[in-house]
Amino acid sequence: MNDFTYKDNALYCENVPVKAIADKFPTPFYLYSYATFMDHFRKIKKAFEAVDPLICFSMKSNSNLSIARALVREGAGLDIVSGGELFKALKVGCPADRIVYASVGKTEAEIESAIRSNILFFNVESVPELIMIDTVSRRLKEKPRVALRVNPDVSADTHEYITTGKKENKFGIDFTTAEDIFDNENKYSNVSLEGIHVHIGSQITDTEPFVKAISKVIEFLEKSAVSVKWLNIGGGFGITYGQEKAKTAEEFASRIIPLVKGKGFRLILEPGRFIIGNAGILVAKVLYIKTTSGGKRFAIVNAGMNDLIRPSLYDAYHEITPVVKLRSETHMYDIVGPICESGDFLGKNRELPELVEDEYLAVMSTGAYGFAMASNYNSRPRPAELLVKNGRVRVIRRAETYKDLISCEKMLKELK
Ligand code: LLP
């Protein structure tokens, strides 16, 4: 479900016509629907209510302050992966006991500030990291909580760049090493070992990989007689981008709950994409229609791989659709950006109603890993983020300016 729908051939975000927004705010911009992401959050909450999990929204998918704040106000915690995300999580008033911190490369400074903030726990990804956390805690005279992120060696059946639970991936600790850590807990006396974390990948559209991974973890806990307070099963619930049919929250829950219910630990989920993915679109304008002698049509738009890198990086499919459907004749188009690389495309071989210059296109389902992965490549200011809430359009991040582009740079005096 999402609140981007057509009425009389015009795309609406909730009850606001997207064309009216695009006429008012310079394109490109990201546009989010508050009702949609709230609905997705509540759906997960409801589906898992039998086990009352803590749902930590994965900030890496979208770390806009208003979005994180809205979810935190609704009871969400936050899954963070850096000192920057910790800073933003605290900024939006997330209670520290609802913050969990993963990442294979936490620095000493990041570890120190997370300990000082008294976060719920670290998801520890290696023995040297555990030693580092233990050492910093001793120095600070603190005893932070940690969960071991295990690598269950399970295939998530998703893009290889976003698979994280196979033994050849850099993430997590294998079961043998994890058992050794639990057996030698006293070696790490400055931390409190309280949980297990497992995250096998992202955009997983089937329930089986979750069942396999969680079953392996439960088996490990039972076999090694380890009891934990927390089981964090990560994120990864997939969404529908195109033809593939993703599972509903209830479908994921109905397979997962029987595995974890009554086992004595509290469940944590870290969904990102499921909550915000379909709640955002990228709106761009057609600059030129270019036809080659070979008969190929390119629609060159004012958004590129710097604004949305998923098609270029993962060959990801995002539906692209006119903001107002005016014409019935269709053509095949490659929708491409202005960046100086052939890999700069938003969609290839798309059959669309005949496109004309200056019309607006919507790149759908770009709420997750859209703006979050945007860059200034080609010295392009990053686009604005807008939010529709209760029929009002609000700027939740202004578009960057040329001045922003140079705000961190310095022209050396000696070069004058
Ligand atoms: N927890 C951990 C430990 C993670 O590494 C991730 C995502 C999540 C939770 C949230 O996963 P989600 O529910 O959003 O699937 N840039 C890629 C996705 C990278 C995902 C990285 N980890 C993309 O655009 O598809």
Short mmCIF file of C-alpha atoms and ligand atoms in Angstrom, two decimals:
data_model
loop_
_atom_site.label_atom_id
_atom_site.label_comp_id
_atom_site.label_asym_id
_atom_site.label_seq_id
_atom_site.Cartn_x
_atom_site.Cartn_y
_atom_site.Cartn_z
CA MET A 1 0.00 0.00 0.00
CA ASN A 2 1.15 3.51 -0.64
CA ASP A 3 -0.43 6.91 -0.98
CA PHE A 4 0.85 7.68 -4.47
CA THR A 5 -2.15 7.13 -6.70
CA TYR A 6 -3.60 8.42 -9.97
CA LYS A 7 -6.85 10.34 -10.13
CA ASP A 8 -7.93 11.36 -13.63
CA ASN A 9 -4.45 10.65 -14.99
CA ALA A 10 -2.76 12.89 -12.43
CA LEU A 11 -0.43 11.48 -9.78
CA TYR A 12 -1.31 12.40 -6.20
CA CYS A 13 0.68 12.15 -3.01
CA GLU A 14 -2.08 11.54 -0.46
CA ASN A 15 -4.58 14.24 -1.51
CA VAL A 16 -2.08 16.64 -3.09
CA PRO A 17 -1.44 16.64 -6.87
CA VAL A 18 2.27 16.09 -7.48
CA LYS A 19 2.15 18.46 -10.47
CA ALA A 20 1.12 21.33 -8.21
CA ILE A 21 4.11 20.57 -5.96
CA ALA A 22 6.48 20.39 -8.91
CA ASP A 23 5.18 23.70 -10.23
CA LYS A 24 6.00 25.28 -6.90
CA PHE A 25 9.31 23.65 -5.87
CA PRO A 26 12.30 23.36 -8.18
CA THR A 27 12.87 19.83 -9.48
CA PRO A 28 14.38 17.37 -8.83
CA PHE A 29 13.12 16.68 -5.32
CA TYR A 30 12.25 13.73 -3.15
CA LEU A 31 8.66 13.67 -1.96
CA TYR A 32 7.50 11.54 0.95
CA SER A 33 4.06 10.59 2.22
CA TYR A 34 3.78 10.68 6.00
CA ALA A 35 0.65 8.53 5.99
CA THR A 36 2.44 5.83 4.00
CA PHE A 37 5.51 5.36 6.17
CA MET A 38 3.45 5.59 9.36
CA ASP A 39 1.14 2.95 7.98
CA HIS A 40 4.10 0.67 7.20
CA PHE A 41 5.55 1.13 10.66
CA ARG A 42 2.20 0.35 12.28
CA LYS A 43 1.73 -2.70 10.06
CA ILE A 44 4.99 -4.22 11.28
CA LYS A 45 4.16 -3.34 14.87
CA LYS A 46 0.74 -4.95 14.61
CA ALA A 47 1.96 -8.04 12.76
CA PHE A 48 4.54 -8.76 15.47
CA GLU A 49 2.47 -7.59 18.43
CA ALA A 50 2.28 -11.13 19.88
CA VAL A 51 5.99 -10.84 20.75
CA ASP A 52 6.04 -7.07 21.42
CA PRO A 53 9.30 -6.33 19.62
CA LEU A 54 11.34 -3.14 19.70
CA ILE A 55 11.27 -1.86 16.12
CA CYS A 56 14.42 0.10 15.38
CA PHE A 57 14.04 2.00 12.11
CA SER A 58 17.23 1.60 10.10
CA MET A 59 18.47 5.16 9.68
CA LYS A 60 20.80 4.29 6.85
CA SER A 61 17.78 3.90 4.57
CA ASN A 62 16.69 7.47 5.24
CA SER A 63 18.10 9.63 7.99
CA ASN A 64 16.01 12.76 7.51
CA LEU A 65 15.35 14.27 10.93
CA SER A 66 11.60 14.72 10.42
CA ILE A 67 11.14 11.13 9.30
CA ALA A 68 13.19 9.68 12.14
CA ARG A 69 11.45 12.00 14.62
CA ALA A 70 8.00 10.97 13.41
CA LEU A 71 8.85 7.29 13.87
CA VAL A 72 10.52 7.79 17.24
CA ARG A 73 7.43 9.68 18.44
CA GLU A 74 5.41 6.66 17.38
CA GLY A 75 7.52 4.40 19.58
CA ALA A 76 10.27 3.31 17.19
CA GLY A 77 13.89 2.93 18.17
CA LEU A 78 16.72 3.54 15.72
CA ASP A 79 19.32 1.25 14.14
CA ILE A 80 22.49 3.26 13.57
CA VAL A 81 25.80 2.55 11.84
CA SER A 82 28.00 5.56 12.52
CA GLY A 83 28.79 8.43 14.84
CA GLY A 84 26.88 10.67 12.44
CA GLU A 85 23.77 8.55 12.78
CA LEU A 86 24.19 8.52 16.57
CA PHE A 87 24.33 12.32 16.46
CA LYS A 88 21.16 12.46 14.37
CA ALA A 89 19.39 9.83 16.49
CA LEU A 90 20.01 11.85 19.65
CA LYS A 91 19.06 15.05 17.84
CA VAL A 92 15.59 13.66 17.11
CA GLY A 93 15.19 12.74 20.77
CA CYS A 94 15.41 8.99 20.42
CA PRO A 95 15.74 7.56 23.93
CA ALA A 96 19.22 6.02 24.15
CA ASP A 97 17.74 2.74 25.34
CA ARG A 98 16.12 2.39 21.93
CA ILE A 99 19.33 2.80 19.90
CA VAL A 100 21.28 -0.18 18.55
CA TYR A 101 24.58 0.25 16.76
CA ALA A 102 25.96 -2.09 14.03
CA SER A 103 28.91 -1.61 11.61
CA VAL A 104 32.06 -3.60 11.00
CA GLY A 105 34.21 -0.50 11.35
CA LYS A 106 33.25 1.43 14.46
CA THR A 107 36.11 3.73 15.40
CA GLU A 108 37.37 4.22 18.93
CA ALA A 109 35.84 7.72 18.99
CA GLU A 110 32.49 6.42 17.75
CA ILE A 111 32.53 3.65 20.36
CA GLU A 112 33.35 6.14 23.09
CA SER A 113 30.49 8.48 22.20
CA ALA A 114 28.01 5.59 21.97
CA ILE A 115 29.12 4.34 25.41
CA ARG A 116 28.82 7.82 26.87
CA SER A 117 25.33 8.08 25.37
CA ASN A 118 24.40 4.79 27.05
CA ILE A 119 22.81 3.22 23.95
CA LEU A 120 20.83 -0.02 24.28
CA PHE A 121 23.64 -2.07 22.76
CA PHE A 122 26.39 -2.50 20.21
CA ASN A 123 25.99 -5.16 17.57
CA VAL A 124 29.54 -6.44 17.60
CA GLU A 125 30.94 -7.71 14.34
CA SER A 126 34.36 -9.12 15.25
CA VAL A 127 36.63 -10.15 18.12
CA PRO A 128 38.98 -7.17 17.70
CA GLU A 129 35.97 -4.86 17.86
CA LEU A 130 34.81 -6.56 21.06
CA ILE A 131 38.28 -6.06 22.52
CA MET A 132 38.17 -2.39 21.51
CA ILE A 133 34.75 -1.86 23.15
CA ASP A 134 35.97 -3.65 26.27
CA THR A 135 39.11 -1.49 26.40
CA VAL A 136 37.24 1.78 25.93
CA SER A 137 34.67 0.74 28.58
CA ARG A 138 37.41 -0.01 31.08
CA ARG A 139 38.89 3.42 30.50
CA LEU A 140 35.48 5.08 30.87
CA LYS A 141 34.54 2.86 33.83
CA GLU A 142 31.34 1.91 32.04
CA LYS A 143 29.79 -1.44 31.22
CA PRO A 144 27.92 -1.16 27.93
CA ARG A 145 25.67 -3.89 26.65
CA VAL A 146 26.68 -5.79 23.53
CA ALA A 147 25.07 -8.28 21.18
CA LEU A 148 27.16 -10.54 18.98
CA ARG A 149 26.27 -10.25 15.33
CA VAL A 150 26.51 -13.78 14.04
CA ASN A 151 26.98 -14.72 10.42
CA PRO A 152 24.65 -17.68 9.86
CA ASP A 153 25.98 -18.50 6.36
CA VAL A 154 22.53 -18.31 4.81
CA SER A 155 21.80 -17.13 1.30
CA ALA A 156 19.35 -14.23 1.19
CA ASP A 157 18.66 -14.59 -2.52
CA THR A 158 19.08 -10.89 -3.20
CA HIS A 159 21.62 -8.69 -5.02
CA GLU A 160 25.16 -9.80 -4.12
CA TYR A 161 26.08 -6.26 -2.96
CA ILE A 162 23.34 -6.34 -0.32
CA THR A 163 23.75 -9.94 0.86
CA THR A 164 25.38 -9.92 4.26
CA GLY A 165 24.79 -13.32 5.86
CA LYS A 166 27.07 -15.58 3.80
CA LYS A 167 30.34 -16.69 5.31
CA GLU A 168 32.31 -14.91 2.58
CA ASN A 169 30.74 -11.57 3.56
CA LYS A 170 32.58 -9.23 5.91
CA PHE A 171 29.72 -9.12 8.41
CA GLY A 172 29.24 -10.89 11.69
CA ILE A 173 30.99 -13.61 13.65
CA ASP A 174 30.82 -17.31 12.79
CA PHE A 175 29.09 -19.62 15.28
CA THR A 176 32.30 -21.30 16.45
CA THR A 177 33.90 -17.98 17.32
CA ALA A 178 30.66 -16.77 18.92
CA GLU A 179 30.55 -19.85 21.12
CA ASP A 180 34.14 -19.26 22.12
CA ILE A 181 33.27 -15.67 23.12
CA PHE A 182 30.34 -16.83 25.27
CA ASP A 183 32.56 -19.54 26.85
CA ASN A 184 35.17 -16.92 27.69
CA GLU A 185 32.86 -14.10 28.69
CA ASN A 186 35.08 -13.20 31.64
CA LYS A 187 37.78 -12.09 29.19
CA TYR A 188 35.49 -9.19 28.33
CA SER A 189 34.55 -8.17 31.83
CA ASN A 190 33.87 -4.52 30.93
CA VAL A 191 30.94 -5.32 28.68
CA SER A 192 27.67 -7.05 29.36
CA LEU A 193 27.04 -9.73 26.74
CA GLU A 194 23.27 -9.67 26.36
CA GLY A 195 22.18 -10.43 22.86
CA ILE A 196 22.53 -11.97 19.45
CA HIS A 197 22.11 -10.04 16.23
CA VAL A 198 21.62 -11.48 12.77
CA HIS A 199 21.04 -9.55 9.56
CA ILE A 200 21.34 -11.52 6.33
CA GLY A 201 20.71 -8.89 3.70
CA SER A 202 18.30 -6.40 2.24
CA GLN A 203 15.34 -6.50 -0.15
CA ILE A 204 14.52 -10.10 0.75
CA THR A 205 11.14 -10.88 -0.75
CA ASP A 206 10.68 -14.37 0.66
CA THR A 207 10.26 -15.60 4.22
CA GLU A 208 12.53 -18.65 3.91
CA PRO A 209 15.93 -16.94 4.34
CA PHE A 210 14.66 -15.44 7.63
CA VAL A 211 13.36 -18.80 8.82
CA LYS A 212 16.69 -20.45 8.01
CA ALA A 213 18.81 -17.79 9.66
CA ILE A 214 16.69 -17.47 12.81
CA SER A 215 16.42 -21.26 13.15
CA LYS A 216 20.20 -21.54 12.96
CA VAL A 217 20.57 -18.91 15.66
CA ILE A 218 18.04 -20.59 17.96
CA GLU A 219 19.75 -23.93 17.40
CA PHE A 220 23.07 -22.32 18.29
CA LEU A 221 21.65 -20.82 21.50
CA GLU A 222 20.12 -24.14 22.53
CA LYS A 223 23.12 -26.24 21.61
CA SER A 224 25.59 -24.02 23.41
CA ALA A 225 23.22 -23.41 26.36
CA VAL A 226 23.57 -19.68 25.99
CA SER A 227 20.74 -17.50 27.19
CA VAL A 228 20.37 -13.94 25.98
CA LYS A 229 18.05 -11.04 26.75
CA TRP A 230 17.78 -9.85 23.17
CA LEU A 231 17.50 -11.38 19.75
CA ASN A 232 17.91 -8.76 17.04
CA ILE A 233 16.86 -10.23 13.69
CA GLY A 234 17.96 -7.20 11.66
CA GLY A 235 16.14 -5.70 8.70
CA GLY A 236 15.75 -6.83 5.14
CA PHE A 237 12.01 -7.19 4.58
CA GLY A 238 11.64 -6.58 0.86
CA ILE A 239 9.16 -4.35 -0.94
CA THR A 240 7.53 -4.40 -4.36
CA TYR A 241 9.43 -2.31 -6.91
CA GLY A 242 8.15 -3.81 -10.12
CA GLN A 243 6.85 -7.25 -10.96
CA GLU A 244 8.18 -9.06 -7.90
CA LYS A 245 5.60 -9.56 -5.18
CA ALA A 246 6.97 -8.86 -1.74
CA LYS A 247 5.54 -10.45 1.36
CA THR A 248 3.32 -8.56 3.78
CA ALA A 249 4.33 -7.86 7.36
CA GLU A 250 1.87 -10.54 8.51
CA GLU A 251 3.45 -13.10 6.18
CA PHE A 252 6.91 -12.40 7.58
CA ALA A 253 5.52 -12.38 11.12
CA SER A 254 3.57 -15.62 10.78
CA ARG A 255 6.80 -17.49 9.95
CA ILE A 256 9.04 -15.69 12.41
CA ILE A 257 6.87 -15.49 15.56
CA PRO A 258 6.62 -19.28 16.10
CA LEU A 259 10.42 -19.48 16.06
CA VAL A 260 10.99 -16.84 18.70
CA LYS A 261 7.92 -16.78 20.94
CA GLY A 262 8.38 -17.83 24.56
CA LYS A 263 12.14 -18.23 24.21
CA GLY A 264 12.92 -15.79 26.99
CA PHE A 265 14.46 -13.00 24.96
CA ARG A 266 12.99 -9.78 23.60
CA LEU A 267 12.89 -9.44 19.83
CA ILE A 268 14.32 -6.49 17.90
CA LEU A 269 13.64 -5.70 14.26
CA GLU A 270 15.61 -3.22 12.15
CA PRO A 271 13.48 -2.50 9.09
CA GLY A 272 14.41 0.40 6.83
CA ARG A 273 13.18 -0.13 3.30
CA PHE A 274 9.90 -1.75 4.36
CA ILE A 275 8.92 1.41 6.22
CA ILE A 276 10.15 4.18 3.96
CA GLY A 277 10.85 2.60 0.53
CA ASN A 278 7.43 2.93 -1.03
CA ALA A 279 6.72 6.12 0.90
CA GLY A 280 8.94 8.28 -1.30
CA ILE A 281 9.31 9.28 -4.94
CA LEU A 282 11.87 11.29 -6.86
CA VAL A 283 10.30 13.92 -9.10
CA ALA A 284 12.35 15.08 -12.10
CA LYS A 285 11.73 17.14 -15.20
CA VAL A 286 12.34 16.10 -18.79
CA LEU A 287 14.99 18.41 -20.24
CA TYR A 288 15.33 16.98 -23.73
CA ILE A 289 14.04 14.18 -25.87
CA LYS A 290 16.90 12.88 -27.95
CA THR A 291 16.33 10.48 -30.81
CA THR A 292 19.25 8.68 -32.44
CA SER A 293 19.47 7.62 -36.07
CA GLY A 294 19.22 4.07 -34.78
CA GLY A 295 15.74 4.95 -33.59
CA LYS A 296 16.55 5.00 -29.90
CA ARG A 297 14.77 7.52 -27.71
CA PHE A 298 16.41 9.03 -24.67
CA ALA A 299 14.48 11.14 -22.21
CA ILE A 300 17.16 13.26 -20.56
CA VAL A 301 15.96 14.40 -17.16
CA ASN A 302 17.33 16.77 -14.54
CA ALA A 303 18.00 14.02 -11.98
CA GLY A 304 20.90 11.64 -12.27
CA MET A 305 22.92 8.99 -10.54
CA ASN A 306 24.10 11.53 -7.98
CA ASP A 307 20.48 11.94 -6.87
CA LEU A 308 19.52 8.26 -7.12
CA ILE A 309 22.31 5.75 -7.55
CA ARG A 310 20.37 2.49 -7.16
CA PRO A 311 19.78 1.86 -10.90
CA SER A 312 23.46 2.51 -11.73
CA LEU A 313 24.89 0.64 -8.76
CA TYR A 314 22.64 -2.39 -8.47
CA ASP A 315 20.82 -2.31 -11.80
CA ALA A 316 17.81 -1.74 -9.56
CA TYR A 317 14.40 -1.33 -11.14
CA HIS A 318 12.29 1.68 -10.19
CA GLU A 319 9.00 2.29 -11.92
CA ILE A 320 9.07 5.59 -13.80
CA THR A 321 5.80 7.25 -14.59
CA PRO A 322 4.59 10.62 -15.89
CA VAL A 323 3.26 12.90 -13.17
CA VAL A 324 0.40 13.71 -15.53
CA LYS A 325 -0.52 11.14 -18.16
CA LEU A 326 -1.51 13.23 -21.16
CA ARG A 327 -0.92 11.13 -24.27
CA SER A 328 -1.99 7.65 -25.22
CA GLU A 329 0.64 6.85 -27.88
CA THR A 330 3.61 5.11 -26.28
CA HIS A 331 7.31 4.76 -27.11
CA MET A 332 10.30 2.99 -25.63
CA TYR A 333 12.64 5.27 -23.73
CA ASP A 334 15.85 5.17 -21.79
CA ILE A 335 15.44 7.65 -18.95
CA VAL A 336 18.88 9.11 -18.35
CA GLY A 337 20.46 11.84 -16.25
CA PRO A 338 22.85 14.67 -17.10
CA ILE A 339 25.93 13.03 -15.56
CA CYS A 340 28.96 12.31 -17.71
CA GLU A 341 28.82 8.52 -17.50
CA SER A 342 26.93 5.96 -19.54
CA GLY A 343 26.03 4.30 -16.25
CA ASP A 344 23.93 7.34 -15.41
CA PHE A 345 20.43 6.10 -16.04
CA LEU A 346 17.25 5.87 -14.01
CA GLY A 347 15.53 3.33 -16.23
CA LYS A 348 16.16 1.57 -19.52
CA ASN A 349 13.76 0.38 -22.22
CA ARG A 350 10.67 1.77 -20.59
CA GLU A 351 7.45 1.93 -22.50
CA LEU A 352 5.90 5.27 -21.61
CA PRO A 353 3.25 7.59 -23.02
CA GLU A 354 4.98 9.95 -25.45
CA LEU A 355 7.16 12.27 -23.38
CA VAL A 356 7.68 15.96 -24.07
CA GLU A 357 10.16 18.50 -22.77
CA ASP A 358 9.35 20.12 -19.44
CA GLU A 359 7.02 17.44 -18.26
CA TYR A 360 7.54 15.82 -14.87
CA LEU A 361 8.35 12.19 -14.24
CA ALA A 362 8.11 10.35 -10.94
CA VAL A 363 10.67 7.68 -10.07
CA MET A 364 8.72 5.49 -7.69
CA SER A 365 9.69 3.72 -4.47
CA THR A 366 12.77 5.81 -3.84
CA GLY A 367 12.14 6.60 -0.18
CA ALA A 368 14.83 4.16 1.00
CA TYR A 369 18.46 4.45 -0.09
CA GLY A 370 17.49 7.31 -2.41
CA PHE A 371 18.45 10.60 -0.85
CA ALA A 372 20.50 8.67 1.71
CA MET A 373 22.95 7.63 -1.04
CA ALA A 374 22.86 10.90 -3.00
CA SER A 375 26.14 12.69 -3.66
CA ASN A 376 27.48 15.89 -5.16
CA TYR A 377 29.08 14.14 -8.12
CA ASN A 378 29.53 16.48 -11.08
CA SER A 379 29.20 19.32 -8.53
CA ARG A 380 25.47 18.91 -8.45
CA PRO A 381 23.74 20.23 -5.34
CA ARG A 382 21.68 17.50 -3.70
CA PRO A 383 17.91 17.84 -4.11
CA ALA A 384 15.33 18.93 -1.56
CA GLU A 385 13.23 16.52 0.48
CA LEU A 386 9.55 17.37 0.85
CA LEU A 387 6.94 15.77 3.04
CA VAL A 388 3.20 15.64 2.59
CA LYS A 389 1.43 15.44 5.95
CA ASN A 390 -2.24 16.15 6.51
CA GLY A 391 -2.60 17.73 3.08
CA ARG A 392 0.30 20.14 3.57
CA VAL A 393 3.62 20.08 1.74
CA ARG A 394 6.62 20.85 3.92
CA VAL A 395 10.32 21.17 3.17
CA ILE A 396 12.17 18.73 5.42
CA ARG A 397 15.51 19.37 3.74
CA ARG A 398 16.14 22.32 1.52
CA ALA A 399 17.84 21.86 -1.82
CA GLU A 400 21.54 22.49 -1.62
CA THR A 401 22.96 25.61 -3.23
CA TYR A 402 26.18 26.26 -5.13
CA LYS A 403 27.46 27.89 -1.96
CA ASP A 404 26.86 24.63 -0.08
CA LEU A 405 29.01 22.91 -2.67
CA ILE A 406 32.09 24.86 -1.58
CA SER A 407 31.25 25.38 2.08
CA CYS A 408 33.82 22.85 3.29
CA GLU A 409 36.51 23.68 0.76
CA LYS A 410 39.37 26.08 0.89
CA MET A 411 41.25 27.88 -1.85
CA LEU A 412 44.83 28.16 -0.55
CA LYS A 413 46.05 31.78 -0.26
CA GLU A 414 49.39 30.84 -1.79
CA LEU A 415 47.58 29.94 -5.01
CA LYS A 416 46.32 33.49 -5.50
N1 LLP B 1 20.17 -3.75 9.84
C1 LLP B 1 21.42 -3.88 9.34
C2 LLP B 1 22.48 -4.39 10.21
C3 LLP B 1 21.67 -3.53 8.01
O1 LLP B 1 22.89 -3.67 7.52
C4 LLP B 1 20.62 -3.04 7.20
C5 LLP B 1 20.86 -2.65 5.81
C6 LLP B 1 19.35 -2.90 7.78
C7 LLP B 1 19.16 -3.28 9.10
C8 LLP B 1 18.17 -2.37 7.02
O2 LLP B 1 17.85 -3.16 5.94
P1 LLP B 1 16.46 -2.94 5.16
O3 LLP B 1 15.34 -3.26 6.10
O4 LLP B 1 16.40 -1.53 4.71
O5 LLP B 1 16.55 -3.89 4.02
N2 LLP B 1 21.82 0.48 -0.40
C9 LLP B 1 21.16 -0.79 -0.62
C10 LLP B 1 20.70 -1.44 0.65
C11 LLP B 1 21.81 -1.65 1.65
C12 LLP B 1 21.34 -2.25 2.93
C13 LLP B 1 22.41 -2.24 3.97
N3 LLP B 1 22.00 -2.73 5.24
C14 LLP B 1 20.01 -0.57 -1.59
O6 LLP B 1 19.82 0.55 -2.07
O7 LLP B 1 19.30 -1.52 -1.92
#
